mmCIF file of C-alpha atoms in Angstrom:
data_model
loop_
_atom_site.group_PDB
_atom_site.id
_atom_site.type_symbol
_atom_site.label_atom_id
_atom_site.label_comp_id
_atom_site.label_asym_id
_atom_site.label_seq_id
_atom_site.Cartn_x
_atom_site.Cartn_y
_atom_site.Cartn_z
ATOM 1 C CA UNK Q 1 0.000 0.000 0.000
ATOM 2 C CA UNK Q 2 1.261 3.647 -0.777
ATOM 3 C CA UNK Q 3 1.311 6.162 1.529
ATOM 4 C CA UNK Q 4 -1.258 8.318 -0.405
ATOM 5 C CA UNK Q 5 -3.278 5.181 -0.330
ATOM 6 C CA UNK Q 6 -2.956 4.751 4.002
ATOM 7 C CA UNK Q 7 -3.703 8.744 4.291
ATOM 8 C CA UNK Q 8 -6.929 8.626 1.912
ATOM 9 C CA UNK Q 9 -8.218 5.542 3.672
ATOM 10 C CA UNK Q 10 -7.844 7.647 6.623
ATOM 11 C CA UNK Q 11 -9.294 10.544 5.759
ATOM 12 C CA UNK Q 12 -12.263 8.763 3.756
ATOM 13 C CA UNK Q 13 -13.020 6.773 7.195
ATOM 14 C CA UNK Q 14 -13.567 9.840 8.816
ATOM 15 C CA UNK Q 15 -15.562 10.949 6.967
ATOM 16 C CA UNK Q 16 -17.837 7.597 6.517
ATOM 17 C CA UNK Q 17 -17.327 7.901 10.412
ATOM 18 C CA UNK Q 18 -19.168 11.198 10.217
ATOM 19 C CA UNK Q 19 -22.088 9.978 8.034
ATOM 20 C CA UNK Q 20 -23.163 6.812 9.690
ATOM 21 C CA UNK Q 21 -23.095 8.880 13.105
ATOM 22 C CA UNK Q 22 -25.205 10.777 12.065
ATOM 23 C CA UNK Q 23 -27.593 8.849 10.370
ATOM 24 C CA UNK Q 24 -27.869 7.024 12.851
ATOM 25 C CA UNK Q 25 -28.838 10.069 15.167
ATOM 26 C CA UNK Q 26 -25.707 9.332 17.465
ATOM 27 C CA UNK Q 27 -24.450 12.924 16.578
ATOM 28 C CA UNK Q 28 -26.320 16.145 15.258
ATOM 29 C CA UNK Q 29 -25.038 17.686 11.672
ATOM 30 C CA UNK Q 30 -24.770 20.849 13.430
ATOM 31 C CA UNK Q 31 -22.351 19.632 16.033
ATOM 32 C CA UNK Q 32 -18.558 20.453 16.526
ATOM 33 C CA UNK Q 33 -18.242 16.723 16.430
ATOM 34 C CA UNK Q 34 -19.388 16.421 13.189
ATOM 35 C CA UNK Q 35 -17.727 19.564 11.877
ATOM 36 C CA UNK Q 36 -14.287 18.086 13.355
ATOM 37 C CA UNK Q 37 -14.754 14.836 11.454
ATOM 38 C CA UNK Q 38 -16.086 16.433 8.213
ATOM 39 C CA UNK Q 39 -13.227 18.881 8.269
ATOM 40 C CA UNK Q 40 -10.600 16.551 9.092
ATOM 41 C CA UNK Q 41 -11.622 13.802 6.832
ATOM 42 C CA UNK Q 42 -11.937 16.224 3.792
ATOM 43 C CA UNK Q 43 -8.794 17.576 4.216
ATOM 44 C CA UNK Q 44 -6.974 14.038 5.090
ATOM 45 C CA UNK Q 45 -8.763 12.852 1.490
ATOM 46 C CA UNK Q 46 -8.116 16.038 -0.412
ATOM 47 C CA UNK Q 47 -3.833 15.807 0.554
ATOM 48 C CA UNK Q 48 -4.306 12.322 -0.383
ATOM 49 C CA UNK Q 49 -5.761 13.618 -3.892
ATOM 50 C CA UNK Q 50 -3.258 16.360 -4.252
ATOM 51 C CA UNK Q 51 -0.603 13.357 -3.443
ATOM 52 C CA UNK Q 52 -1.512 11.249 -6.302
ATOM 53 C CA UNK Q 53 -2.483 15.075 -8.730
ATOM 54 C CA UNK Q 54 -6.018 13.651 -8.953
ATOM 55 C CA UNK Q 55 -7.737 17.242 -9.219
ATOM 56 C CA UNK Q 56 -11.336 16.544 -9.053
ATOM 57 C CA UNK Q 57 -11.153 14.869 -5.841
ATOM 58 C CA UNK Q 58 -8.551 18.415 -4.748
ATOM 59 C CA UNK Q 59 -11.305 20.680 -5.526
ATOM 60 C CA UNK Q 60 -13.871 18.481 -4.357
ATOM 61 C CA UNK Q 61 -12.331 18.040 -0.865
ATOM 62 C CA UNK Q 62 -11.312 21.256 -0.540
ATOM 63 C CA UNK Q 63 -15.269 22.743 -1.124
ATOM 64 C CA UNK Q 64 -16.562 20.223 1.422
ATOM 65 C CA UNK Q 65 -13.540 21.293 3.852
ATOM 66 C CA UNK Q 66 -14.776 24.770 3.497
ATOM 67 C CA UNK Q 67 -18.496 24.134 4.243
ATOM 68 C CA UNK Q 68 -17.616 22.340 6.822
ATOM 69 C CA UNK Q 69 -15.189 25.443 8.534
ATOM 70 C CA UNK Q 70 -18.164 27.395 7.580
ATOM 71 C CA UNK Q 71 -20.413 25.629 9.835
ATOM 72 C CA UNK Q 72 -17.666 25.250 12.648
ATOM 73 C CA UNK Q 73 -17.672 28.936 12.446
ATOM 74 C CA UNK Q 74 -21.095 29.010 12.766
ATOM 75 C CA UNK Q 75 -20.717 26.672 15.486
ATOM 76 C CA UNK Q 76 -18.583 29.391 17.137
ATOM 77 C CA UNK Q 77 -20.272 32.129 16.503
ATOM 78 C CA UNK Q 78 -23.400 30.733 18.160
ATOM 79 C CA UNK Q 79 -21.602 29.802 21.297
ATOM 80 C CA UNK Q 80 -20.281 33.087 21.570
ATOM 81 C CA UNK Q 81 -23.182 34.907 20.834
ATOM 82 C CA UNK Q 82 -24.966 32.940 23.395
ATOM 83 C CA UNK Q 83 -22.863 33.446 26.950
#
């Protein structure tokens, strides 16, 4: 196995790790748990892509990183707002 192989598996579980949470009700999509996982495993997966110059899966990564910072931020922001 390759070493851009061992980080996308990694980054990939995470994010499957995310999703069946989730689904399954164990964690809320607007949780910092969730956000963590998302924005971990995207960018884990999207290195991975840039390791191996597979660009779709770069720019794909890299969106779904950003939404998920987005809703971190939001996550933040709410907290804050809140105390």
């Amino acid at each position: 196995m390759r070493p851009s192989d061992l980080i996308a598996t990694i980054g990939v579980s995470l994010l499957l790790i995310a999703f069946f949470l989730q689904s399954l009700k164990l964690i809320k999509a607007e949780s910092w748990s969730y956000g963590i996982l998302n924005l971990l495993g995207a960018g884990i997966a999207g290195y991975a892509s840039w390791l191996i110059s597979f660009m779709p899966f770069v720019i794909l990564e890299s969106v779904w990183s950003a939404v998920a910072l987005y809703g971190l931020f939001k996550l933040f922001v709410k907290k804050k707002s809140s105390t």
